[in-house]
PDB file of C-alpha atoms in Angstrom:
ATOM      1  CA  MET A1164       8.456 -15.881  -6.176  1.00  0.00           C
ATOM      2  CA  THR A1165      11.321 -13.630  -5.063  1.00  0.00           C
ATOM      3  CA  GLU A1166      13.495 -15.359  -2.465  1.00  0.00           C
ATOM      4  CA  LEU A1167      13.679 -13.532   0.866  1.00  0.00           C
ATOM      5  CA  ILE A1168      17.199 -12.534   1.817  1.00  0.00           C
ATOM      6  CA  ASN A1169      17.792 -11.753   5.462  1.00  0.00           C
ATOM      7  CA  ASP A1170      19.970  -8.668   5.941  1.00  0.00           C
ATOM      8  CA  THR A1171      19.954  -5.613   8.157  1.00  0.00           C
ATOM      9  CA  THR A1172      19.213  -2.918   5.556  1.00  0.00           C
ATOM     10  CA  LEU A1173      16.262  -1.612   7.603  1.00  0.00           C
ATOM     11  CA  ALA A1174      17.395  -2.591  11.092  1.00  0.00           C
ATOM     12  CA  GLY A1175      15.925  -0.246  13.671  1.00  0.00           C
ATOM     13  CA  ARG A1176      13.066   0.881  11.429  1.00  0.00           C
ATOM     14  CA  ILE A1177       9.505   0.594  12.761  1.00  0.00           C
ATOM     15  CA  ALA A1178       7.080  -0.055   9.918  1.00  0.00           C
ATOM     16  CA  VAL A1179       3.336  -0.229   9.466  1.00  0.00           C
ATOM     17  CA  VAL A1180       1.731  -1.941   6.499  1.00  0.00           C
ATOM     18  CA  THR A1181      -1.992  -1.625   5.802  1.00  0.00           C
ATOM     19  CA  GLY A1182      -3.784  -4.217   3.720  1.00  0.00           C
ATOM     20  CA  ALA A1183      -1.202  -6.668   5.031  1.00  0.00           C
ATOM     21  CA  SER A1184      -3.338  -9.814   4.881  1.00  0.00           C
ATOM     22  CA  SER A1185      -2.648 -10.539   1.190  1.00  0.00           C
ATOM     23  CA  GLY A1186      -1.003  -9.436  -2.035  1.00  0.00           C
ATOM     24  CA  ILE A1187       1.313  -6.454  -2.073  1.00  0.00           C
ATOM     25  CA  GLY A1188       0.760  -5.741   1.612  1.00  0.00           C
ATOM     26  CA  GLU A1189       1.696  -9.290   2.706  1.00  0.00           C
ATOM     27  CA  ALA A1190       4.715  -9.433   0.388  1.00  0.00           C
ATOM     28  CA  THR A1191       5.884  -5.992   1.579  1.00  0.00           C
ATOM     29  CA  ALA A1192       5.573  -6.949   5.264  1.00  0.00           C
ATOM     30  CA  LYS A1193       7.730 -10.048   4.653  1.00  0.00           C
ATOM     31  CA  GLN A1194      10.368  -8.086   2.800  1.00  0.00           C
ATOM     32  CA  LEU A1195      10.533  -5.355   5.422  1.00  0.00           C
ATOM     33  CA  ALA A1196      10.860  -7.843   8.225  1.00  0.00           C
ATOM     34  CA  ALA A1197      13.485  -9.827   6.353  1.00  0.00           C
ATOM     35  CA  ARG A1198      15.582  -6.716   6.207  1.00  0.00           C
ATOM     36  CA  GLY A1199      15.383  -6.011   9.908  1.00  0.00           C
ATOM     37  CA  ALA A1200      12.371  -3.724  10.362  1.00  0.00           C
ATOM     38  CA  LYS A1201       9.825  -4.345  13.098  1.00  0.00           C
ATOM     39  CA  VAL A1202       6.528  -4.565  11.233  1.00  0.00           C
ATOM     40  CA  ALA A1203       2.981  -3.827  12.428  1.00  0.00           C
ATOM     41  CA  LEU A1204       0.449  -5.642  10.214  1.00  0.00           C
ATOM     42  CA  LEU A1205      -2.948  -3.970   9.710  1.00  0.00           C
ATOM     43  CA  ALA A1206      -5.944  -5.466   7.878  1.00  0.00           C
ATOM     44  CA  ARG A1207      -9.471  -6.647   8.655  1.00  0.00           C
ATOM     45  CA  ARG A1208      -8.825 -10.412   8.590  1.00  0.00           C
ATOM     46  CA  ALA A1209      -7.324 -11.285  11.966  1.00  0.00           C
ATOM     47  CA  ASP A1210      -6.685 -14.931  11.110  1.00  0.00           C
ATOM     48  CA  ARG A1211      -4.627 -14.076   8.019  1.00  0.00           C
ATOM     49  CA  LEU A1212      -2.650 -11.529   9.983  1.00  0.00           C
ATOM     50  CA  GLN A1213      -1.878 -13.937  12.769  1.00  0.00           C
ATOM     51  CA  THR A1214      -0.662 -16.528  10.273  1.00  0.00           C
ATOM     52  CA  LEU A1215       1.555 -13.936   8.607  1.00  0.00           C
ATOM     53  CA  ALA A1216       2.940 -12.691  11.911  1.00  0.00           C
ATOM     54  CA  ALA A1217       3.775 -16.258  12.920  1.00  0.00           C
ATOM     55  CA  GLU A1218       5.530 -16.831   9.584  1.00  0.00           C
ATOM     56  CA  ILE A1219       7.627 -13.705  10.002  1.00  0.00           C
ATOM     57  CA  GLU A1220       8.544 -14.565  13.565  1.00  0.00           C
ATOM     58  CA  LYS A1221       9.507 -18.072  12.507  1.00  0.00           C
ATOM     59  CA  THR A1222      12.054 -16.689  10.063  1.00  0.00           C
ATOM     60  CA  GLY A1223      13.591 -14.447  12.701  1.00  0.00           C
ATOM     61  CA  GLY A1224      11.650 -11.265  12.051  1.00  0.00           C
ATOM     62  CA  THR A1225       9.432  -9.173  14.368  1.00  0.00           C
ATOM     63  CA  ALA A1226       5.748  -8.586  13.613  1.00  0.00           C
ATOM     64  CA  PHE A1227       2.681  -7.350  15.443  1.00  0.00           C
ATOM     65  CA  ALA A1228      -0.810  -8.120  14.053  1.00  0.00           C
ATOM     66  CA  LEU A1229      -3.766  -5.761  14.535  1.00  0.00           C
ATOM     67  CA  ALA A1230      -7.175  -6.368  12.988  1.00  0.00           C
ATOM     68  CA  VAL A1231      -8.156  -2.883  11.772  1.00  0.00           C
ATOM     69  CA  ASP A1232     -10.720  -1.550   9.289  1.00  0.00           C
ATOM     70  CA  VAL A1233      -8.995   1.576   7.927  1.00  0.00           C
ATOM     71  CA  THR A1234     -12.361   3.169   7.107  1.00  0.00           C
ATOM     72  CA  ASP A1235     -12.941   3.503  10.903  1.00  0.00           C
ATOM     73  CA  ALA A1236     -10.918   6.546  11.924  1.00  0.00           C
ATOM     74  CA  ASP A1237     -11.204   5.942  15.681  1.00  0.00           C
ATOM     75  CA  THR A1238      -9.949   2.344  15.337  1.00  0.00           C
ATOM     76  CA  VAL A1239      -6.995   3.484  13.199  1.00  0.00           C
ATOM     77  CA  ARG A1240      -6.010   6.118  15.742  1.00  0.00           C
ATOM     78  CA  ALA A1241      -6.227   3.556  18.538  1.00  0.00           C
ATOM     79  CA  ALA A1242      -4.037   1.191  16.518  1.00  0.00           C
ATOM     80  CA  ALA A1243      -1.448   3.934  15.996  1.00  0.00           C
ATOM     81  CA  GLU A1244      -1.260   4.550  19.736  1.00  0.00           C
ATOM     82  CA  GLN A1245      -0.981   0.840  20.468  1.00  0.00           C
ATOM     83  CA  ILE A1246       1.817   0.339  17.936  1.00  0.00           C
ATOM     84  CA  GLU A1247       3.763   3.255  19.368  1.00  0.00           C
ATOM     85  CA  GLN A1248       3.471   1.729  22.820  1.00  0.00           C
ATOM     86  CA  GLU A1249       4.413  -1.734  21.580  1.00  0.00           C
ATOM     87  CA  PHE A1250       7.281  -0.894  19.186  1.00  0.00           C
ATOM     88  CA  GLY A1251       8.064   2.801  19.442  1.00  0.00           C
ATOM     89  CA  THR A1252       7.611   5.730  17.043  1.00  0.00           C
ATOM     90  CA  VAL A1253       6.669   4.636  13.522  1.00  0.00           C
ATOM     91  CA  ASP A1254       9.133   5.815  10.870  1.00  0.00           C
ATOM     92  CA  LEU A1255       7.924   3.824   7.848  1.00  0.00           C
ATOM     93  CA  LEU A1256       4.307   3.657   6.704  1.00  0.00           C
ATOM     94  CA  VAL A1257       3.145   1.670   3.672  1.00  0.00           C
ATOM     95  CA  ASN A1258      -0.397   2.828   2.918  1.00  0.00           C
ATOM     96  CA  ASN A1259      -1.542  -0.108   0.802  1.00  0.00           C
ATOM     97  CA  ALA A1260      -5.143  -1.042   1.707  1.00  0.00           C
ATOM     98  CA  GLY A1261      -7.450  -0.609  -1.275  1.00  0.00           C
ATOM     99  CA  VAL A1262     -10.106  -2.176  -3.513  1.00  0.00           C
ATOM    100  CA  MET A1263     -10.639  -2.275  -7.290  1.00  0.00           C
ATOM    101  CA  LEU A1264     -14.219  -2.607  -8.570  1.00  0.00           C
ATOM    102  CA  PRO A1265     -14.364  -1.583 -12.250  1.00  0.00           C
ATOM    103  CA  ALA A1266     -17.728  -1.457 -13.990  1.00  0.00           C
ATOM    104  CA  PRO A1267     -19.430   0.676 -16.679  1.00  0.00           C
ATOM    105  CA  VAL A1268     -20.594   3.927 -15.139  1.00  0.00           C
ATOM    106  CA  GLU A1269     -24.022   3.457 -16.778  1.00  0.00           C
ATOM    107  CA  GLU A1270     -24.667   0.449 -14.513  1.00  0.00           C
ATOM    108  CA  LEU A1271     -24.868   2.981 -11.645  1.00  0.00           C
ATOM    109  CA  ARG A1272     -23.131   0.652  -9.182  1.00  0.00           C
ATOM    110  CA  THR A1273     -23.179   3.329  -6.516  1.00  0.00           C
ATOM    111  CA  ASP A1274     -22.441   0.741  -3.843  1.00  0.00           C
ATOM    112  CA  GLN A1275     -19.178  -0.074  -5.550  1.00  0.00           C
ATOM    113  CA  TRP A1276     -18.403   3.580  -6.154  1.00  0.00           C
ATOM    114  CA  GLN A1277     -18.808   4.306  -2.461  1.00  0.00           C
ATOM    115  CA  ARG A1278     -16.796   1.288  -1.364  1.00  0.00           C
ATOM    116  CA  GLN A1279     -13.838   2.379  -3.499  1.00  0.00           C
ATOM    117  CA  ILE A1280     -14.060   5.957  -2.261  1.00  0.00           C
ATOM    118  CA  ASP A1281     -14.389   4.844   1.368  1.00  0.00           C
ATOM    119  CA  LEU A1282     -11.373   2.551   1.265  1.00  0.00           C
ATOM    120  CA  ASN A1283      -9.061   4.055  -1.361  1.00  0.00           C
ATOM    121  CA  ILE A1284      -9.518   7.670  -0.279  1.00  0.00           C
ATOM    122  CA  THR A1285     -11.120   7.984   3.200  1.00  0.00           C
ATOM    123  CA  GLY A1286      -9.318   4.938   4.552  1.00  0.00           C
ATOM    124  CA  LEU A1287      -6.013   6.225   3.208  1.00  0.00           C
ATOM    125  CA  MET A1288      -6.621   9.603   4.793  1.00  0.00           C
ATOM    126  CA  ASN A1289      -7.523   7.996   8.136  1.00  0.00           C
ATOM    127  CA  VAL A1290      -4.150   6.240   8.112  1.00  0.00           C
ATOM    128  CA  VAL A1291      -2.311   9.389   7.114  1.00  0.00           C
ATOM    129  CA  GLY A1292      -3.974  11.319   9.907  1.00  0.00           C
ATOM    130  CA  ALA A1293      -3.182   8.690  12.497  1.00  0.00           C
ATOM    131  CA  PHE A1294       0.485   8.131  11.691  1.00  0.00           C
ATOM    132  CA  VAL A1295       1.877  11.381  10.188  1.00  0.00           C
ATOM    133  CA  PRO A1296       2.505  12.853  13.683  1.00  0.00           C
ATOM    134  CA  GLN A1297       4.713   9.836  14.453  1.00  0.00           C
ATOM    135  CA  LEU A1298       6.474  10.095  11.096  1.00  0.00           C
ATOM    136  CA  VAL A1299       7.238  13.772  11.718  1.00  0.00           C
ATOM    137  CA  THR A1300       8.607  12.955  15.192  1.00  0.00           C
ATOM    138  CA  ALA A1301      10.712  10.143  13.726  1.00  0.00           C
ATOM    139  CA  GLY A1302      12.003  12.386  10.961  1.00  0.00           C
ATOM    140  CA  ALA A1303      13.145  14.973  13.501  1.00  0.00           C
ATOM    141  CA  GLU A1304      14.768  12.363  15.751  1.00  0.00           C
ATOM    142  CA  ARG A1305      16.289  10.021  13.208  1.00  0.00           C
ATOM    143  CA  GLY A1306      16.773  12.218  10.163  1.00  0.00           C
ATOM    144  CA  VAL A1307      14.457  10.217   7.916  1.00  0.00           C
ATOM    145  CA  ALA A1308      10.962   8.712   7.843  1.00  0.00           C
ATOM    146  CA  ASP A1309       8.964   7.296   4.956  1.00  0.00           C
ATOM    147  CA  LEU A1310       5.342   7.506   3.831  1.00  0.00           C
ATOM    148  CA  VAL A1311       4.754   5.196   0.870  1.00  0.00           C
ATOM    149  CA  ASN A1312       1.330   5.343  -0.701  1.00  0.00           C
ATOM    150  CA  VAL A1313       0.394   2.521  -3.120  1.00  0.00           C
ATOM    151  CA  SER A1314      -1.375   4.045  -6.063  1.00  0.00           C
ATOM    152  CA  SER A1315      -1.776   2.538  -9.536  1.00  0.00           C
ATOM    153  CA  ILE A1316      -0.932   3.082 -13.209  1.00  0.00           C
ATOM    154  CA  ALA A1317      -4.675   3.788 -13.424  1.00  0.00           C
ATOM    155  CA  ALA A1318      -3.970   7.115 -11.758  1.00  0.00           C
ATOM    156  CA  LYS A1319      -2.829   8.454 -15.112  1.00  0.00           C
ATOM    157  CA  ASN A1320      -3.639   5.919 -17.821  1.00  0.00           C
ATOM    158  CA  ILE A1321      -7.131   5.401 -19.251  1.00  0.00           C
ATOM    159  CA  PHE A1322      -8.811   2.003 -18.848  1.00  0.00           C
ATOM    160  CA  ARG A1323     -12.365   1.345 -19.998  1.00  0.00           C
ATOM    161  CA  ASN A1324     -14.814   0.910 -17.084  1.00  0.00           C
ATOM    162  CA  PHE A1325     -12.214   1.914 -14.471  1.00  0.00           C
ATOM    163  CA  ALA A1326     -13.429   5.496 -14.039  1.00  0.00           C
ATOM    164  CA  VAL A1327     -14.112   5.518 -10.323  1.00  0.00           C
ATOM    165  CA  TYR A1328     -11.152   3.319  -9.360  1.00  0.00           C
ATOM    166  CA  SER A1329      -8.858   5.420 -11.538  1.00  0.00           C
ATOM    167  CA  ALA A1330     -10.128   8.630  -9.974  1.00  0.00           C
ATOM    168  CA  THR A1331      -9.451   7.315  -6.459  1.00  0.00           C
ATOM    169  CA  LYS A1332      -5.892   6.383  -7.444  1.00  0.00           C
ATOM    170  CA  ALA A1333      -5.366   9.763  -9.115  1.00  0.00           C
ATOM    171  CA  TYR A1334      -6.251  11.207  -5.749  1.00  0.00           C
ATOM    172  CA  VAL A1335      -3.602   9.038  -4.089  1.00  0.00           C
ATOM    173  CA  THR A1336      -0.849  10.124  -6.517  1.00  0.00           C
ATOM    174  CA  GLN A1337      -1.719  13.820  -6.348  1.00  0.00           C
ATOM    175  CA  LEU A1338      -2.063  13.742  -2.575  1.00  0.00           C
ATOM    176  CA  SER A1339       1.385  12.135  -2.333  1.00  0.00           C
ATOM    177  CA  ARG A1340       2.975  14.924  -4.383  1.00  0.00           C
ATOM    178  CA  HIS A1341       1.438  17.586  -2.126  1.00  0.00           C
ATOM    179  CA  LEU A1342       2.340  15.755   1.072  1.00  0.00           C
ATOM    180  CA  ARG A1343       5.938  15.510  -0.106  1.00  0.00           C
ATOM    181  CA  ALA A1344       6.029  19.291  -0.503  1.00  0.00           C
ATOM    182  CA  GLU A1345       4.719  19.692   3.069  1.00  0.00           C
ATOM    183  CA  LEU A1346       6.663  16.980   4.828  1.00  0.00           C
ATOM    184  CA  GLY A1347       9.983  16.787   2.934  1.00  0.00           C
ATOM    185  CA  GLU A1348      11.517  19.662   4.924  1.00  0.00           C
ATOM    186  CA  LYS A1349      10.591  17.718   8.072  1.00  0.00           C
ATOM    187  CA  HIS A1350      12.670  14.749   6.862  1.00  0.00           C
ATOM    188  CA  VAL A1351       9.613  12.695   5.883  1.00  0.00           C
ATOM    189  CA  ARG A1352       9.935  11.288   2.378  1.00  0.00           C
ATOM    190  CA  VAL A1353       6.674  10.719   0.558  1.00  0.00           C
ATOM    191  CA  SER A1354       6.458   8.284  -2.376  1.00  0.00           C
ATOM    192  CA  ALA A1355       3.641   7.144  -4.650  1.00  0.00           C
ATOM    193  CA  ILE A1356       4.129   3.636  -6.061  1.00  0.00           C
ATOM    194  CA  GLU A1357       2.103   3.055  -9.242  1.00  0.00           C
ATOM    195  CA  PRO A1358       1.985  -0.639 -10.255  1.00  0.00           C
ATOM    196  CA  GLY A1359       0.543  -1.904 -13.501  1.00  0.00           C
ATOM    197  CA  MET A1360      -1.439  -5.126 -13.529  1.00  0.00           C
ATOM    198  CA  THR A1361      -0.321  -7.279 -10.569  1.00  0.00           C
ATOM    199  CA  HIS A1362      -1.360 -10.665  -9.289  1.00  0.00           C
ATOM    200  CA  SER A1363      -3.456 -10.030  -6.157  1.00  0.00           C
ATOM    201  CA  GLU A1364      -6.831 -10.583  -4.564  1.00  0.00           C
ATOM    202  CA  LEU A1365      -8.068  -7.338  -6.130  1.00  0.00           C
ATOM    203  CA  HIS A1366      -9.001  -9.241  -9.266  1.00  0.00           C
ATOM    204  CA  GLY A1367     -11.143 -11.634  -7.300  1.00  0.00           C
ATOM    205  CA  HIS A1368     -13.416  -8.732  -6.305  1.00  0.00           C
ATOM    206  CA  VAL A1369     -14.161  -7.680  -9.866  1.00  0.00           C
ATOM    207  CA  THR A1370     -17.749  -8.306 -10.961  1.00  0.00           C
ATOM    208  CA  ASP A1371     -17.616  -6.868 -14.483  1.00  0.00           C
ATOM    209  CA  GLN A1372     -17.384  -9.718 -17.036  1.00  0.00           C
ATOM    210  CA  GLY A1373     -15.513  -7.662 -19.610  1.00  0.00           C
ATOM    211  CA  VAL A1374     -12.818  -6.703 -17.128  1.00  0.00           C
ATOM    212  CA  GLN A1375     -12.578 -10.304 -15.923  1.00  0.00           C
ATOM    213  CA  GLU A1376     -11.960 -11.473 -19.509  1.00  0.00           C
ATOM    214  CA  TRP A1377      -9.356  -8.748 -20.062  1.00  0.00           C
ATOM    215  CA  THR A1378      -7.390  -9.545 -16.932  1.00  0.00           C
ATOM    216  CA  ALA A1379      -7.565 -13.278 -17.666  1.00  0.00           C
ATOM    217  CA  GLY A1380      -6.036 -12.540 -21.072  1.00  0.00           C
ATOM    218  CA  ILE A1381      -2.995 -10.838 -19.531  1.00  0.00           C
ATOM    219  CA  HIS A1382      -2.647 -13.141 -16.547  1.00  0.00           C
ATOM    220  CA  ASP A1383       0.685 -14.565 -17.639  1.00  0.00           C
ATOM    221  CA  ILE A1384       2.407 -11.199 -18.001  1.00  0.00           C
ATOM    222  CA  MET A1385       1.293  -9.629 -14.729  1.00  0.00           C
ATOM    223  CA  LEU A1386       3.684  -8.436 -12.095  1.00  0.00           C
ATOM    224  CA  HIS A1387       4.000 -10.400  -8.839  1.00  0.00           C
ATOM    225  CA  SER A1388       3.322  -8.785  -5.491  1.00  0.00           C
ATOM    226  CA  GLU A1389       6.947  -9.440  -4.518  1.00  0.00           C
ATOM    227  CA  ASP A1390       8.030  -7.173  -7.377  1.00  0.00           C
ATOM    228  CA  ILE A1391       6.202  -4.260  -5.832  1.00  0.00           C
ATOM    229  CA  ALA A1392       7.459  -5.161  -2.344  1.00  0.00           C
ATOM    230  CA  GLU A1393      11.060  -5.111  -3.527  1.00  0.00           C
ATOM    231  CA  THR A1394      10.552  -1.655  -4.986  1.00  0.00           C
ATOM    232  CA  ILE A1395       9.034  -0.362  -1.741  1.00  0.00           C
ATOM    233  CA  VAL A1396      11.950  -1.766   0.241  1.00  0.00           C
ATOM    234  CA  PHE A1397      14.413  -0.174  -2.193  1.00  0.00           C
ATOM    235  CA  THR A1398      12.637   3.194  -1.861  1.00  0.00           C
ATOM    236  CA  ALA A1399      12.846   3.081   1.931  1.00  0.00           C
ATOM    237  CA  SER A1400      16.481   1.933   1.886  1.00  0.00           C
ATOM    238  CA  LEU A1401      17.909   4.898  -0.038  1.00  0.00           C
ATOM    239  CA  PRO A1402      20.059   7.531   1.696  1.00  0.00           C
ATOM    240  CA  PRO A1403      17.963  10.130   3.566  1.00  0.00           C
ATOM    241  CA  ARG A1404      18.775  12.793   0.938  1.00  0.00           C
ATOM    242  CA  VAL A1405      17.052  10.716  -1.788  1.00  0.00           C
ATOM    243  CA  ASN A1406      13.256  10.701  -2.259  1.00  0.00           C
ATOM    244  CA  LEU A1407      11.689   8.680  -5.073  1.00  0.00           C
ATOM    245  CA  GLN A1408       8.617  10.850  -5.477  1.00  0.00           C
ATOM    246  CA  GLN A1409       6.724   8.659  -7.964  1.00  0.00           C
ATOM    247  CA  VAL A1410       7.589   5.204  -9.199  1.00  0.00           C
ATOM    248  CA  THR A1411       5.661   3.508 -11.997  1.00  0.00           C
ATOM    249  CA  ILE A1412       6.153  -0.230 -12.284  1.00  0.00           C
ATOM    250  CA  MET A1413       4.809  -1.934 -15.399  1.00  0.00           C
ATOM    251  CA  PRO A1414       4.738  -5.521 -16.616  1.00  0.00           C
ATOM    252  CA  THR A1415       7.067  -5.674 -19.589  1.00  0.00           C
ATOM    253  CA  GLY A1416       4.260  -6.942 -21.821  1.00  0.00           C
ATOM    254  CA  GLN A1417       1.496  -4.522 -20.724  1.00  0.00           C
ATOM    255  CA  PRO A1418       1.270  -1.818 -23.411  1.00  0.00           C
ATOM    256  CA  ALA A1419      -0.806   0.722 -21.416  1.00  0.00           C
TER     257      ALA A1419
END
């Protein structure tokens, strides 16, 4: 695990991380807080968020936990208002909440299709809609704000039985490119982070036996959540004139 190093790289930044209760979201929240950002933690599992917030506070950071289902637009908007009142105007958003449920399309797992679309696309858009006004305000006032969308290598590479998941992540990457064109002139940097196979709870949700066997076979070469978190922190720490539009992060041993 990457050791947390306390510094002030992001001092004064007000960050929001969705899907913060585990995996990439949890690791990113810790890294942001360790570098001086105030971090609002969003996810459905209140107990996990409270534990994480307490851990961050114990190490000298500042965190605020909010149990939020990002598929509920009204709840997300209410959370955005509460965070602004509690911390101030958000200038760093890590849109990370998502789910991966690969299965052969012939199985017609429409419940899984819908769940991935609801969380990976609709949930992401709910968060964008709730926080972009604050990011634009922050960009105008501070000269820089960041919207980081966590996509996947599956957005562009082909993986058997990943059709719906891959399509949702292709949406995330393409959306990010368009949002950058809209928001860049307003001092809001937009980045799509595309990890390869990474240790996280996503794999625990997979029901397809073939995919389970494949991921088990590459378990030892997978990225760690902390690797992705470090990249997100680096992206947000660059000078305001620099925008990493799209970053692909692969395990060294993963061929595709």
